[in-house]
Coordinates of C-alpha atoms in Angstrom, one line a residue:
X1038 CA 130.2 149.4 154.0
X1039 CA 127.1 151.3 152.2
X1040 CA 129.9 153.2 150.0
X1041 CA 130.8 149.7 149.2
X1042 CA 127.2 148.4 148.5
X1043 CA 126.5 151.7 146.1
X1044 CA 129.7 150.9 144.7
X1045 CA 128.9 147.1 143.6
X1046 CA 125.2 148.0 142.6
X1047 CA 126.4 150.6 140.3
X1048 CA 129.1 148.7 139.0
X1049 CA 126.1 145.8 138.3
X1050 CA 124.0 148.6 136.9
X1051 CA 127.1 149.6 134.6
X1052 CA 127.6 146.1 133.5
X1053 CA 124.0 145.3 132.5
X1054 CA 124.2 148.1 130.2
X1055 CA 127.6 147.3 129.0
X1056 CA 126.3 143.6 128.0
X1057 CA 122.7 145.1 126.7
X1058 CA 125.3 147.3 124.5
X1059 CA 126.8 144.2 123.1
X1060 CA 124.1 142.6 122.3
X1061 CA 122.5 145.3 120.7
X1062 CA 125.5 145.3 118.4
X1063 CA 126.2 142.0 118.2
X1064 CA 122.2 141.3 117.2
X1065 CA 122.0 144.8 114.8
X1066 CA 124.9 143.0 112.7
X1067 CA 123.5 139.7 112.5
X1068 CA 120.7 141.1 111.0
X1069 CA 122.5 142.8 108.7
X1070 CA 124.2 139.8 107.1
X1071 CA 120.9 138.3 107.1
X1072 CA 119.1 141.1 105.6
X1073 CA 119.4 139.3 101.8
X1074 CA 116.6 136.1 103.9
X1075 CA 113.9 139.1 104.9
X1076 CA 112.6 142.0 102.7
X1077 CA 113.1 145.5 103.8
X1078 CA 109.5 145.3 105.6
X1079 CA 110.6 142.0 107.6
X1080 CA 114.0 142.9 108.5
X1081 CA 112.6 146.5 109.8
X1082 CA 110.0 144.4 112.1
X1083 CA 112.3 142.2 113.6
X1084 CA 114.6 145.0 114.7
X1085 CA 112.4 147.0 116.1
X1086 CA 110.8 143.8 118.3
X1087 CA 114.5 143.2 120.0
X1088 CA 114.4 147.3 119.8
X1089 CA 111.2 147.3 121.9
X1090 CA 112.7 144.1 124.6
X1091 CA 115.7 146.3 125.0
X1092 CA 117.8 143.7 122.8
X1093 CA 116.7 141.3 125.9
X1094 CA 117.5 137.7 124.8
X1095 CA 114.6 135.2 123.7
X1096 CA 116.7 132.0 123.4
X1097 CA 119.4 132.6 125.9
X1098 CA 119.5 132.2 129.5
X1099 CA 122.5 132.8 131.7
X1100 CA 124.7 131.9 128.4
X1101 CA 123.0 129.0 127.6
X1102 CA 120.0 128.0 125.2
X1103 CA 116.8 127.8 127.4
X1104 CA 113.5 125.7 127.5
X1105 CA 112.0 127.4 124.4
X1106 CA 115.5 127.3 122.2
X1107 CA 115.4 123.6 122.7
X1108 CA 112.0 123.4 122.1
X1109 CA 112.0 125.2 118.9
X1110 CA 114.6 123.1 118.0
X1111 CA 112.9 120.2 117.9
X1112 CA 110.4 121.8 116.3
X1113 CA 112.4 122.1 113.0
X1114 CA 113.3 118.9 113.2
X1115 CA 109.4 117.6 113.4
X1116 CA 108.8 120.1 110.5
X1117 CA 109.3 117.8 108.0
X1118 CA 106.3 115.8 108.8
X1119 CA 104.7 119.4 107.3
X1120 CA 106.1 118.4 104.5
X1121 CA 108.9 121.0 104.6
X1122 CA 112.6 120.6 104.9
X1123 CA 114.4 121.4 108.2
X1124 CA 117.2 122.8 106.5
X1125 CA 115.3 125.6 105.6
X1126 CA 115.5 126.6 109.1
X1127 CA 119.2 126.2 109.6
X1128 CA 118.7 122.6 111.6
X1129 CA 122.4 121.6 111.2
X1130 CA 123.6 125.1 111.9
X1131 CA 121.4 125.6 115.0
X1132 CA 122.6 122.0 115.9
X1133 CA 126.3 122.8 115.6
X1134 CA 125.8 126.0 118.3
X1135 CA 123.9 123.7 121.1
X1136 CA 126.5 120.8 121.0
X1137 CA 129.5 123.5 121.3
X1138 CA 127.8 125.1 124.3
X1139 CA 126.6 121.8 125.7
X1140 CA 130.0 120.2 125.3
X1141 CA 131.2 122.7 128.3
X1142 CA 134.9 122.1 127.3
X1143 CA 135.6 126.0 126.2
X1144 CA 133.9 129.0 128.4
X1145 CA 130.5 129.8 126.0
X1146 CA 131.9 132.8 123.1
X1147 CA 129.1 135.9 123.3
X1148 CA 129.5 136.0 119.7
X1149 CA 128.5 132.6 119.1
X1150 CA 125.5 133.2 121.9
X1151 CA 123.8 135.9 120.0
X1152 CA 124.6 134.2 116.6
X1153 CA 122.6 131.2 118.1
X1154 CA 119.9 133.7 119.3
X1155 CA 119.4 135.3 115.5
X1156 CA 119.0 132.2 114.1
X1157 CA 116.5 131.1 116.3
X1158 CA 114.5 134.4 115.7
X1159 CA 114.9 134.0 112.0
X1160 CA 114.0 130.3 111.9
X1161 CA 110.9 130.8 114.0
X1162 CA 109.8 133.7 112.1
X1163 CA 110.6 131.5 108.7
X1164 CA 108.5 128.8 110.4
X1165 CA 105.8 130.6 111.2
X1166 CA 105.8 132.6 108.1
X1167 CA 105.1 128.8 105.9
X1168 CA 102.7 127.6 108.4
X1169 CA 100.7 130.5 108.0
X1170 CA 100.9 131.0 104.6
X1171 CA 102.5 128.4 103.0
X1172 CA 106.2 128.4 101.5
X1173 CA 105.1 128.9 97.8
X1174 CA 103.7 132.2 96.6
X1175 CA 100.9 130.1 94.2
X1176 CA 101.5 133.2 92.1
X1177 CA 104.4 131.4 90.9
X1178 CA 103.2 128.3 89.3
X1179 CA 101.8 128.4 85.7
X1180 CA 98.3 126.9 86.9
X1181 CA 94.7 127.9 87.8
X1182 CA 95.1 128.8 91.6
X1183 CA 93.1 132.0 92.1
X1184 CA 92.5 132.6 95.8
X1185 CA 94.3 135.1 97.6
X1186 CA 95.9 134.7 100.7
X1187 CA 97.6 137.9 101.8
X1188 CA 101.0 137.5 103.8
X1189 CA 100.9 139.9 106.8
X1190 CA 104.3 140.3 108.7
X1191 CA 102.9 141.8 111.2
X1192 CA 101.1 138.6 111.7
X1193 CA 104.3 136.9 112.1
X1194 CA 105.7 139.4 114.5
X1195 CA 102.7 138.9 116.9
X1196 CA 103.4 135.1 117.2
X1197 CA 107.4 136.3 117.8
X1198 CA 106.0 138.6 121.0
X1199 CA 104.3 136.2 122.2
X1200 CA 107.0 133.1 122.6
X1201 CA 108.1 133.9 126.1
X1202 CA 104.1 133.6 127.0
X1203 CA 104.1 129.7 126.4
X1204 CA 105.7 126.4 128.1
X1205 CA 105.6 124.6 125.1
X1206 CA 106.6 126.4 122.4
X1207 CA 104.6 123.2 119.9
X1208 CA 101.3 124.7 121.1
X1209 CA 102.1 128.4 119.6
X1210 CA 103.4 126.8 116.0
X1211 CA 100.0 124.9 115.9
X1212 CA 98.3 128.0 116.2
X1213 CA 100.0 128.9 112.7
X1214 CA 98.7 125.7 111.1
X1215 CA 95.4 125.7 109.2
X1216 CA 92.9 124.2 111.8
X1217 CA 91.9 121.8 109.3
X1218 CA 91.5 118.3 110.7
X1219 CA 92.5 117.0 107.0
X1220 CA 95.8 118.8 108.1
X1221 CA 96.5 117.7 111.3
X1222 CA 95.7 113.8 109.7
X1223 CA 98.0 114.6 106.8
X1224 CA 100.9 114.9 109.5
X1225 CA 99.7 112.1 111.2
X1226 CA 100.0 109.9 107.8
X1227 CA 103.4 111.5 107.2
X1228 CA 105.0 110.0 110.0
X1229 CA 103.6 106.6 109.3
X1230 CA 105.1 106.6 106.0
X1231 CA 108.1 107.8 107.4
X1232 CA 108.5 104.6 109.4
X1233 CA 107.2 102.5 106.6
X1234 CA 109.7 103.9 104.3
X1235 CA 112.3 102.9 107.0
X1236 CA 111.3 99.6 107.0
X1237 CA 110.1 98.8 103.7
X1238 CA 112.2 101.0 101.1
X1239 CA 114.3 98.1 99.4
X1240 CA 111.0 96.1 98.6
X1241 CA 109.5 98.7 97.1
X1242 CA 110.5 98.1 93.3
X1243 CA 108.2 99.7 90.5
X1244 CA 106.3 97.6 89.0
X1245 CA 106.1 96.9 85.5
X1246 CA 103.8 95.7 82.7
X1247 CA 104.3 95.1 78.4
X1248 CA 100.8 94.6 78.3
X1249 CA 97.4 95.7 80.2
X1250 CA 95.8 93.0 82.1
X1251 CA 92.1 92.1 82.4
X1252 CA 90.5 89.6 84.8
X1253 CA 91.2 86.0 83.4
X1254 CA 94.7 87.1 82.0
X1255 CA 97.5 85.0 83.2
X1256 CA 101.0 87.0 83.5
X1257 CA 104.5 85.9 85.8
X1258 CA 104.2 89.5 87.5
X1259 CA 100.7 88.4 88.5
X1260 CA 102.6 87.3 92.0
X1261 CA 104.1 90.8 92.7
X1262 CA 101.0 92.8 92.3
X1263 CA 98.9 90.4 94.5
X1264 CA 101.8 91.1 97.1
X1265 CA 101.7 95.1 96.7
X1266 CA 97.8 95.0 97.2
X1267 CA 97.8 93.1 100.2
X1268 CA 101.2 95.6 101.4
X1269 CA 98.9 98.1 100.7
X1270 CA 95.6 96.8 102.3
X1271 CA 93.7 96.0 99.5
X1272 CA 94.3 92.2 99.0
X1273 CA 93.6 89.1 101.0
X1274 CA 94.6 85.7 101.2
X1275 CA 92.4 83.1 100.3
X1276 CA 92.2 79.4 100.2
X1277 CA 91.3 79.1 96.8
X1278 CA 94.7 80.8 95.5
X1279 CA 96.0 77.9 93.4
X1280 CA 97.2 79.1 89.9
X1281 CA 100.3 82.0 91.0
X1282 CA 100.1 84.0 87.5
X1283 CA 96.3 84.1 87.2
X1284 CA 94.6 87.7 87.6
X1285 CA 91.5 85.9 89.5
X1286 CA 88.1 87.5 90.5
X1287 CA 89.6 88.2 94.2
X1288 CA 92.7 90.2 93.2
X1289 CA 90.2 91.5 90.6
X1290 CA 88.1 92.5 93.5
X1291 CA 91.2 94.1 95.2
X1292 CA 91.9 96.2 92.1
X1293 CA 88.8 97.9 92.2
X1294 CA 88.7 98.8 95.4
X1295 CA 92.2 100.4 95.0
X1296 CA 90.7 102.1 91.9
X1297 CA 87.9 103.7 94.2
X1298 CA 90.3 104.5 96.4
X1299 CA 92.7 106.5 93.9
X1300 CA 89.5 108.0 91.7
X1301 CA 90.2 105.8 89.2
X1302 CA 87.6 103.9 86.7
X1303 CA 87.0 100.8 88.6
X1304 CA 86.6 98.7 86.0
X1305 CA 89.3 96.2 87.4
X1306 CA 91.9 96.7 84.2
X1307 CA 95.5 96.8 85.6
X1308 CA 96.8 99.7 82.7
X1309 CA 98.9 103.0 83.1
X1310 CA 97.3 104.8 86.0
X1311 CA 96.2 101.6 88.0
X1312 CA 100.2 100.7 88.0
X1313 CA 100.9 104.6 88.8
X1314 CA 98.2 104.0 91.8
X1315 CA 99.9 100.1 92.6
X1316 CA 103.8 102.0 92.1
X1317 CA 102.8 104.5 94.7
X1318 CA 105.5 104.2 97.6
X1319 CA 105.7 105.8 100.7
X1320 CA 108.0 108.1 99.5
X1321 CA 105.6 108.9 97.0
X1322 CA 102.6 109.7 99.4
X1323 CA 105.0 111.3 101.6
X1324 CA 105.8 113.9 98.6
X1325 CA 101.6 113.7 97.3
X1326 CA 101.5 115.0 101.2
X1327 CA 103.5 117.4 101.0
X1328 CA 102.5 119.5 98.0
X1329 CA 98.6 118.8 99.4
X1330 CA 99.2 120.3 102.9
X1331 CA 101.3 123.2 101.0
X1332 CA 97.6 124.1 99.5
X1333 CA 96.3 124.0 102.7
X1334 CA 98.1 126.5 103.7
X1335 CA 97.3 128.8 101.4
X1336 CA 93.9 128.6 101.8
X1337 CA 92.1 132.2 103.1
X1338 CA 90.9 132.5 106.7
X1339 CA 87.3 131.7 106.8
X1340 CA 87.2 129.3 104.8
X1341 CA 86.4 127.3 107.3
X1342 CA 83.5 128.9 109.0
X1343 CA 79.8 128.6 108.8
X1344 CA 77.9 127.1 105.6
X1345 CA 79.6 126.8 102.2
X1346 CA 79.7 125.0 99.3
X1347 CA 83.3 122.9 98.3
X1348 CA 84.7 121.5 95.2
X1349 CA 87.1 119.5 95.2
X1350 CA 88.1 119.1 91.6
X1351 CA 90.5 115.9 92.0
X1352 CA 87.5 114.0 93.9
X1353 CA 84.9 114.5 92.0
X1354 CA 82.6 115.5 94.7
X1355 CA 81.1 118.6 95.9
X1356 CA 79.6 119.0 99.4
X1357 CA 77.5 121.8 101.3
X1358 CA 78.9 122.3 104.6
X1359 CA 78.0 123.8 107.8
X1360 CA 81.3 124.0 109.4
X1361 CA 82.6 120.8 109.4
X1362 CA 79.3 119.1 108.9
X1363 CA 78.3 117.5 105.6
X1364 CA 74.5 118.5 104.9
X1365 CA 74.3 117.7 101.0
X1366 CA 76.8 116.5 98.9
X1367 CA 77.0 115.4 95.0
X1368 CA 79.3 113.9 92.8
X1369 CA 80.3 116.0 89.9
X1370 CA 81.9 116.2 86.5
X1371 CA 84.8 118.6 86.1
X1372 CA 87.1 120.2 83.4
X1373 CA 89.4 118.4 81.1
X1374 CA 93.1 118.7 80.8
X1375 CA 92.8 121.3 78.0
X1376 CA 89.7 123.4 79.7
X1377 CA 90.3 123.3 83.5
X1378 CA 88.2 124.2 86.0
X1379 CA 89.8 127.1 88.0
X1380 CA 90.6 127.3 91.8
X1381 CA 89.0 130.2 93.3
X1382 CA 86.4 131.3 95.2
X1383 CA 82.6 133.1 94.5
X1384 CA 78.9 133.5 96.0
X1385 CA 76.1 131.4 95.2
X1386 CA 73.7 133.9 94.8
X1387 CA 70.2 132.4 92.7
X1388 CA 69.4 129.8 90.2
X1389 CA 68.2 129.7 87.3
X1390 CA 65.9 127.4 86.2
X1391 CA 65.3 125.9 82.3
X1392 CA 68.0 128.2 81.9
X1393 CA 69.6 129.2 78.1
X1394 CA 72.8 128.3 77.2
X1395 CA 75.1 131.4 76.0
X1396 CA 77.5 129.4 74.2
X1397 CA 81.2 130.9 75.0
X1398 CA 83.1 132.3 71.8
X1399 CA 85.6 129.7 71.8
X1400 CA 83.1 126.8 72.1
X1401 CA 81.3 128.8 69.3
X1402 CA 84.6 129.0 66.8
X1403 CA 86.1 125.7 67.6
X1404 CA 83.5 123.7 67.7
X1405 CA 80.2 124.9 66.4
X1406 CA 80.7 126.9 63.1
X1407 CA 82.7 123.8 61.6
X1408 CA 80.4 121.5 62.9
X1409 CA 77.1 124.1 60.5
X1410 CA 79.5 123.9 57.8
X1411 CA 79.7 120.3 58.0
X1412 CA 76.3 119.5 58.7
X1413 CA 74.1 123.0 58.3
X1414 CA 70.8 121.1 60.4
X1415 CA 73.0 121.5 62.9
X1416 CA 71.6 124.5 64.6
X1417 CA 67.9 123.2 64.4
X1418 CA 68.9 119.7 65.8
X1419 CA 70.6 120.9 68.6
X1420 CA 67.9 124.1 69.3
X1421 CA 70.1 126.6 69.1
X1422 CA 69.9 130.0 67.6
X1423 CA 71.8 132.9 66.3
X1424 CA 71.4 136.1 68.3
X1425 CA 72.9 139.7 67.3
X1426 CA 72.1 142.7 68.8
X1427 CA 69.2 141.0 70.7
X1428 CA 67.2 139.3 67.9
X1429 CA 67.3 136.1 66.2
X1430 CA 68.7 136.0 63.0
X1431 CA 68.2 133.0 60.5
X1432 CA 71.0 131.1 59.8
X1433 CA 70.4 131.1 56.2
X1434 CA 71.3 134.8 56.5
X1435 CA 75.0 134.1 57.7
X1436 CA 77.7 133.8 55.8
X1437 CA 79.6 130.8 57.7
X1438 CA 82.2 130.6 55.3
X1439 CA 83.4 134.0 56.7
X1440 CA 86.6 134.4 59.1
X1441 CA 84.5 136.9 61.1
X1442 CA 81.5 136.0 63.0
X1443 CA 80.1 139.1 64.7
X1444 CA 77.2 136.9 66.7
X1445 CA 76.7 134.9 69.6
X1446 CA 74.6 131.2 69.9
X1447 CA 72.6 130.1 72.9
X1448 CA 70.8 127.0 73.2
X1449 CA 67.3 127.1 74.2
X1450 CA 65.8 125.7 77.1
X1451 CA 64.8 122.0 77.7
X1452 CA 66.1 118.5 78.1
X1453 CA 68.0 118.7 75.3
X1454 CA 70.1 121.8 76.6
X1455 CA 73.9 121.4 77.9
X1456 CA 73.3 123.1 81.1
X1457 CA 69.6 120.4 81.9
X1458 CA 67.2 122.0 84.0
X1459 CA 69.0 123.9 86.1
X1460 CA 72.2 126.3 87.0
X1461 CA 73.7 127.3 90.0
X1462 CA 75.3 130.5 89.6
X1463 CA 77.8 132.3 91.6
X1464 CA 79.3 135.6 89.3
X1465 CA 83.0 135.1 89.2
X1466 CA 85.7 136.6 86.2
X1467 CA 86.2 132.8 85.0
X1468 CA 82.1 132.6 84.1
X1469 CA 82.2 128.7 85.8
X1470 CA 79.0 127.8 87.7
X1471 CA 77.7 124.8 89.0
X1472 CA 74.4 123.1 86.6
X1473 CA 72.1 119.8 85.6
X1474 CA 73.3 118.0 82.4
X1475 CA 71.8 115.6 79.9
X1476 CA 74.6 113.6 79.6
X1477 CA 74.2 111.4 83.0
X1478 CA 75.8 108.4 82.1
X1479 CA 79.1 110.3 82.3
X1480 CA 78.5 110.2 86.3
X1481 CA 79.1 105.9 86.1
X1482 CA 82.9 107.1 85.0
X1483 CA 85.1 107.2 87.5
X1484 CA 87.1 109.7 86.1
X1485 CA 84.9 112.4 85.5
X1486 CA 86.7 115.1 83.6
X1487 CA 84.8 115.9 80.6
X1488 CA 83.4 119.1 81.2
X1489 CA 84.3 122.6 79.1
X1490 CA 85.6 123.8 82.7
X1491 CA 81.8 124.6 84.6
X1492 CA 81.0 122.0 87.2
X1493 CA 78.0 119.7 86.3
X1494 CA 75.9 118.1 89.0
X1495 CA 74.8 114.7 89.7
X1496 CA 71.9 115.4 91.5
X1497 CA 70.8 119.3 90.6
X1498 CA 67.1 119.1 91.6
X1499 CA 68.3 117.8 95.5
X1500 CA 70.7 120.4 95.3
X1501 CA 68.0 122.9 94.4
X1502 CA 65.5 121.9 96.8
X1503 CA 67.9 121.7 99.5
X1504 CA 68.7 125.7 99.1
X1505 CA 65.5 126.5 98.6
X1506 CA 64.1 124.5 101.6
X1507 CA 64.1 127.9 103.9
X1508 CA 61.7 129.7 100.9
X1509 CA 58.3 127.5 101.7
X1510 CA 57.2 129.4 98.2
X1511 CA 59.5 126.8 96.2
X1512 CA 57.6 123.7 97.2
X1513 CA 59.2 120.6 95.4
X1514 CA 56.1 120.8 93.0
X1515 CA 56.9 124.4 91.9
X1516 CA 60.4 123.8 91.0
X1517 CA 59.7 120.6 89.1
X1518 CA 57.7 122.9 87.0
X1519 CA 59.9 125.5 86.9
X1520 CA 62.4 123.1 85.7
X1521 CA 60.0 122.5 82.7
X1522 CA 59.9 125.7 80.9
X1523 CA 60.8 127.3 77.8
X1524 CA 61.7 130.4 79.9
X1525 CA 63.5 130.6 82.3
X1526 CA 62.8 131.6 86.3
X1527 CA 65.3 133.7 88.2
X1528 CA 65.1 132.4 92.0
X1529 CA 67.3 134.5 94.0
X1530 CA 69.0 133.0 97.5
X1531 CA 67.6 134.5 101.0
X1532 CA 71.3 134.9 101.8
X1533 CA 74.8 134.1 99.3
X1534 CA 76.6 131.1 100.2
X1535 CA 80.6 131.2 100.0
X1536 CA 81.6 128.9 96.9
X1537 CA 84.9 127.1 97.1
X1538 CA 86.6 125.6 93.9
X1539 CA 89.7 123.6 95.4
X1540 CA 92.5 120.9 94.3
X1541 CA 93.6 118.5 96.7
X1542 CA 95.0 115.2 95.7
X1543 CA 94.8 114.2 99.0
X1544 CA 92.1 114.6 102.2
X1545 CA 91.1 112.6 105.1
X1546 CA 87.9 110.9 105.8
X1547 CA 85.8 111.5 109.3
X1548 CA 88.2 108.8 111.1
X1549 CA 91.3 110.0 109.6
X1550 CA 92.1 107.7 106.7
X1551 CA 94.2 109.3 104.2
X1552 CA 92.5 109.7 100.7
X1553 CA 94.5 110.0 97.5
X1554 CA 93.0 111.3 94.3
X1555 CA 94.6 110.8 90.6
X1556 CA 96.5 114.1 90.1
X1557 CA 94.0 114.9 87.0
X1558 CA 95.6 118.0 85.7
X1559 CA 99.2 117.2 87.0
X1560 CA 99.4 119.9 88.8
X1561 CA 101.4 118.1 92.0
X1562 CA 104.6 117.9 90.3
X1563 CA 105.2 121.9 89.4
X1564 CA 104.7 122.5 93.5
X1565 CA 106.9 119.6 94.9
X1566 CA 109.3 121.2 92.5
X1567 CA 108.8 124.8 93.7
X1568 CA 109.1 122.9 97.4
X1569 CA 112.3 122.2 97.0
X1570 CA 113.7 125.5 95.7

């Protein structure tokens, strides 16, 4: 009898091994038909994690798909409310394994086991790999996107050793997510639009116009875009609607808000990017989403943390933050089409108050030597001067005529200068900073993109009281002074403060609304693309 017993043990002992065996090989050569999906780096990793489990199973139990294979399969479905596609992750493949082995009919094929097994492994490394650093390598696009996010594989691999810790596999993927709240309402918005698109996709026809329509015009599609604002919350009914094709003062009312809404000029005229805002479907929002909560992703760890000071170009708005927490905000005039304002990142590190202006060399050969050959009072009007080599040289004594012009122009200081009283600055390769202006009426625009490509301020002497208020030295009388010179005054920061510069068409508000911006600089279009590569 114990002869028998050693027998059977070892003959267990022998057939573990024999199955580990096959797996081994069976995993090694899926791999290996995958390796064009993973760089050398990747593919190297992943072996040597089912290398370092003994090529123990993940996603199979007792020759079926466990708790955590169906679990990550609904995962890849939900993925799409991410804004990516499930097929990326080999849904319909992964699909077609569980219904053969839950169909029972033919004995489970080992083959198709471990088949199912690499696919999982691949899909959740592919999954976690996007949520953590976003699909798109915003190297790619032909934009302005210069913040670094490094992808770390070894990242990736930690989340992979970890599955078998966890009893709902969800929880682990929304570690990978950005911890964002604008994120987690972004996903929330995408499945309502999902269902509204169910429901409502054969209403929504675009809308068109042959003319642009003020309040007091009278037009026959008058009817349909009092319907689509009310569809889209912005309309009401009212008693007094009696003449159909009138534009009236309350769907005038309703336009505006909508223009608020989309960062448009509320002015209440229904022309080209009113209609674009009025057009907007839920499948359009859905893909707005997608491209929006693609950025998020790529945005650096620690971000997030502690007190900083956000841009967010589309908006129009910047805002200190402590964490989550609004302590100061602004709203801002940004970079035209032709002279964006970059996306990156910087320190705040001192002001400068009645600061000069060092007019940039292209502002200097596109704009202001034609404008002295024009009008040669135009220096003196404007208080500028020539400098070269550090002195001031008369502008009698150039020859503006020439192609060369070996000097630079700065604008002295005062309420006349470009940058107003005040500039923010935070050293960074693109020269952008944050300052005053003269020109305030531009801030009763709704559309505020007028600037060169720095980042003028609404309300600079706030702003500079408000990062001085730990210094008692800069009282509020001392920098009202200081802001009245005809030198300027270096005030250097008791500590820098992270500066973001970002692009998102869409955020959320503190109860989750979903906010979306005018895609200013069309830059949503070139990533939905790249999404769907």
């Amino acid at each position: 009898m114990r002869l028998f017993l050693l027998f059977c043990i070892g003959f267990s002992l022998l057939a573990t091994f024999s199955f580990s065996q096959t797996e081994k090989e069976g995993l090694t050569h899926f791999l290996e038909r995958k390796k064009q999906t993973l760089s050398p780096k990747e593919h190297a990793l992943v072996y040597s994690f089912y290398e370092e489990r003994n090529f123990q199973l993940i996603w199979i139990t007792d020759t079926q798909p466990n708790q955590l294979a169906f679990d990550l399969k609904e995962s890849i479905a939900q993925i799409r409310f991410d804004g990516l596609n499930p097929e990326e992750y080999e849904l319909s493949e992964i699909d077609r394994l569980f219904q053969q082995f839950l169909d029972r009919k033919t004995p489970p094929n080992q083959k198709d086991l471990l088949e199912l097994e690499g696919l999982l492994t691949l899909s959740f490394y592919r999954l976690i790999d996007h949520l953590k650093f976003g699909k798109v390598d915003p190297a790619e696009l032909s934009g302005i996107w210069d913040l670094k996010k490094q992808r770390e594989p070894a990242v990736i691999l930690d989340f992979l050793k970890r599955v078998t810790g966890f009893w709902y596999l969800s929880n682990l993927l929304e570690e990978a997510r950005p911890s964002l709240s604008a994120y987690a309402a972004g996903r929330k918005t995408m499945m309502e639009l999902e269902l509204e698109l169910l429901h409502a996709a054969e209403e929504w026809d675009e809308i068109r116009l042959d003319k642009v329509l003020k309040l007091g015009d009278r037009h026959p599609k008058v009817p349909l875009i009092d319907q689509r604002l009310r569809k889209l919350g912005f309309g009401f009914y009212s008693w007094l609607d009696s003449i159909p094709d009138l534009y009236d003062s309350s769907m005038w009312q309703a336009v505006r808000r909508l223009q608020v809404d989309f960062g448009l000029e509320d002015d209440g005229i229904i022309g080209k990017n009113t209609l674009t805002a009025l057009n907007a479907s839920p499948k359009t929002k859905m893909q707005q989403l997608a491209v929006n909560l693609e950025r998020m992703r790529w945005i650096p760890e620690g971000m997030l943390e502690g007190e900083k000071v956000l841009v967010n170009i589309p908006d129009f708005k910047m805002a200190y933050l402590d964490g989550a927490d609004t302590l100061f905000s602004s709203d801002v005039i940004v970079g035209t089409v032709r002279n964006k304002t970059p996306i990156f990142s910087a320190e705040l590190s001192h002001l400068i108050f009645s600061p000069y202006w060092n007019v940039p060399n292209s502002i200097t050969r596109n704009e202001i030597v034609p404008a002295v050959r024009r009008d040669p009072s135009y220096l003196t009007r404007n208080r500028m001067e020539i400098i070269s080599a550090g002195r001031v040289v008369n502008p009698s004594a150039v020859d503006w005529n020439s192609r060369s012009f070996p000097y630079w122009i700065r604008q002295q200081p005062g309420p006349h200068n470009s940058l107003g009283l005040v500039k923010f600055m935070f050293p960074n390769s693109h020269h952008i900073y944050l300052h005053d202006t003269p020109a305030k009426q531009l801030f009763f625009r709704q559309n505020r993109a007028f600037s060169h490509g720095c980042i003028r301020m609404k309300k600079p002497l706030e702003f500079a009281l408000f990062l001085l208020r730990e210094q008692p030295e800069w009282t509020e009388e001392k920098v009202r002074t200081a802001m009245t010179q005809t030198v300027e005054t270096e005030v250097r920061l008791s500590q820098k403060i992270p500066v973001w510069i970002m692009y998102f068409t869409y955020w959320s508000d503190d109860q989750g609304k979903a906010l979306f911006k005018n895609d200013i600089y069309g830059l949503d279009e070139q990533l939905w693309q790249k999404l769907q590569e």
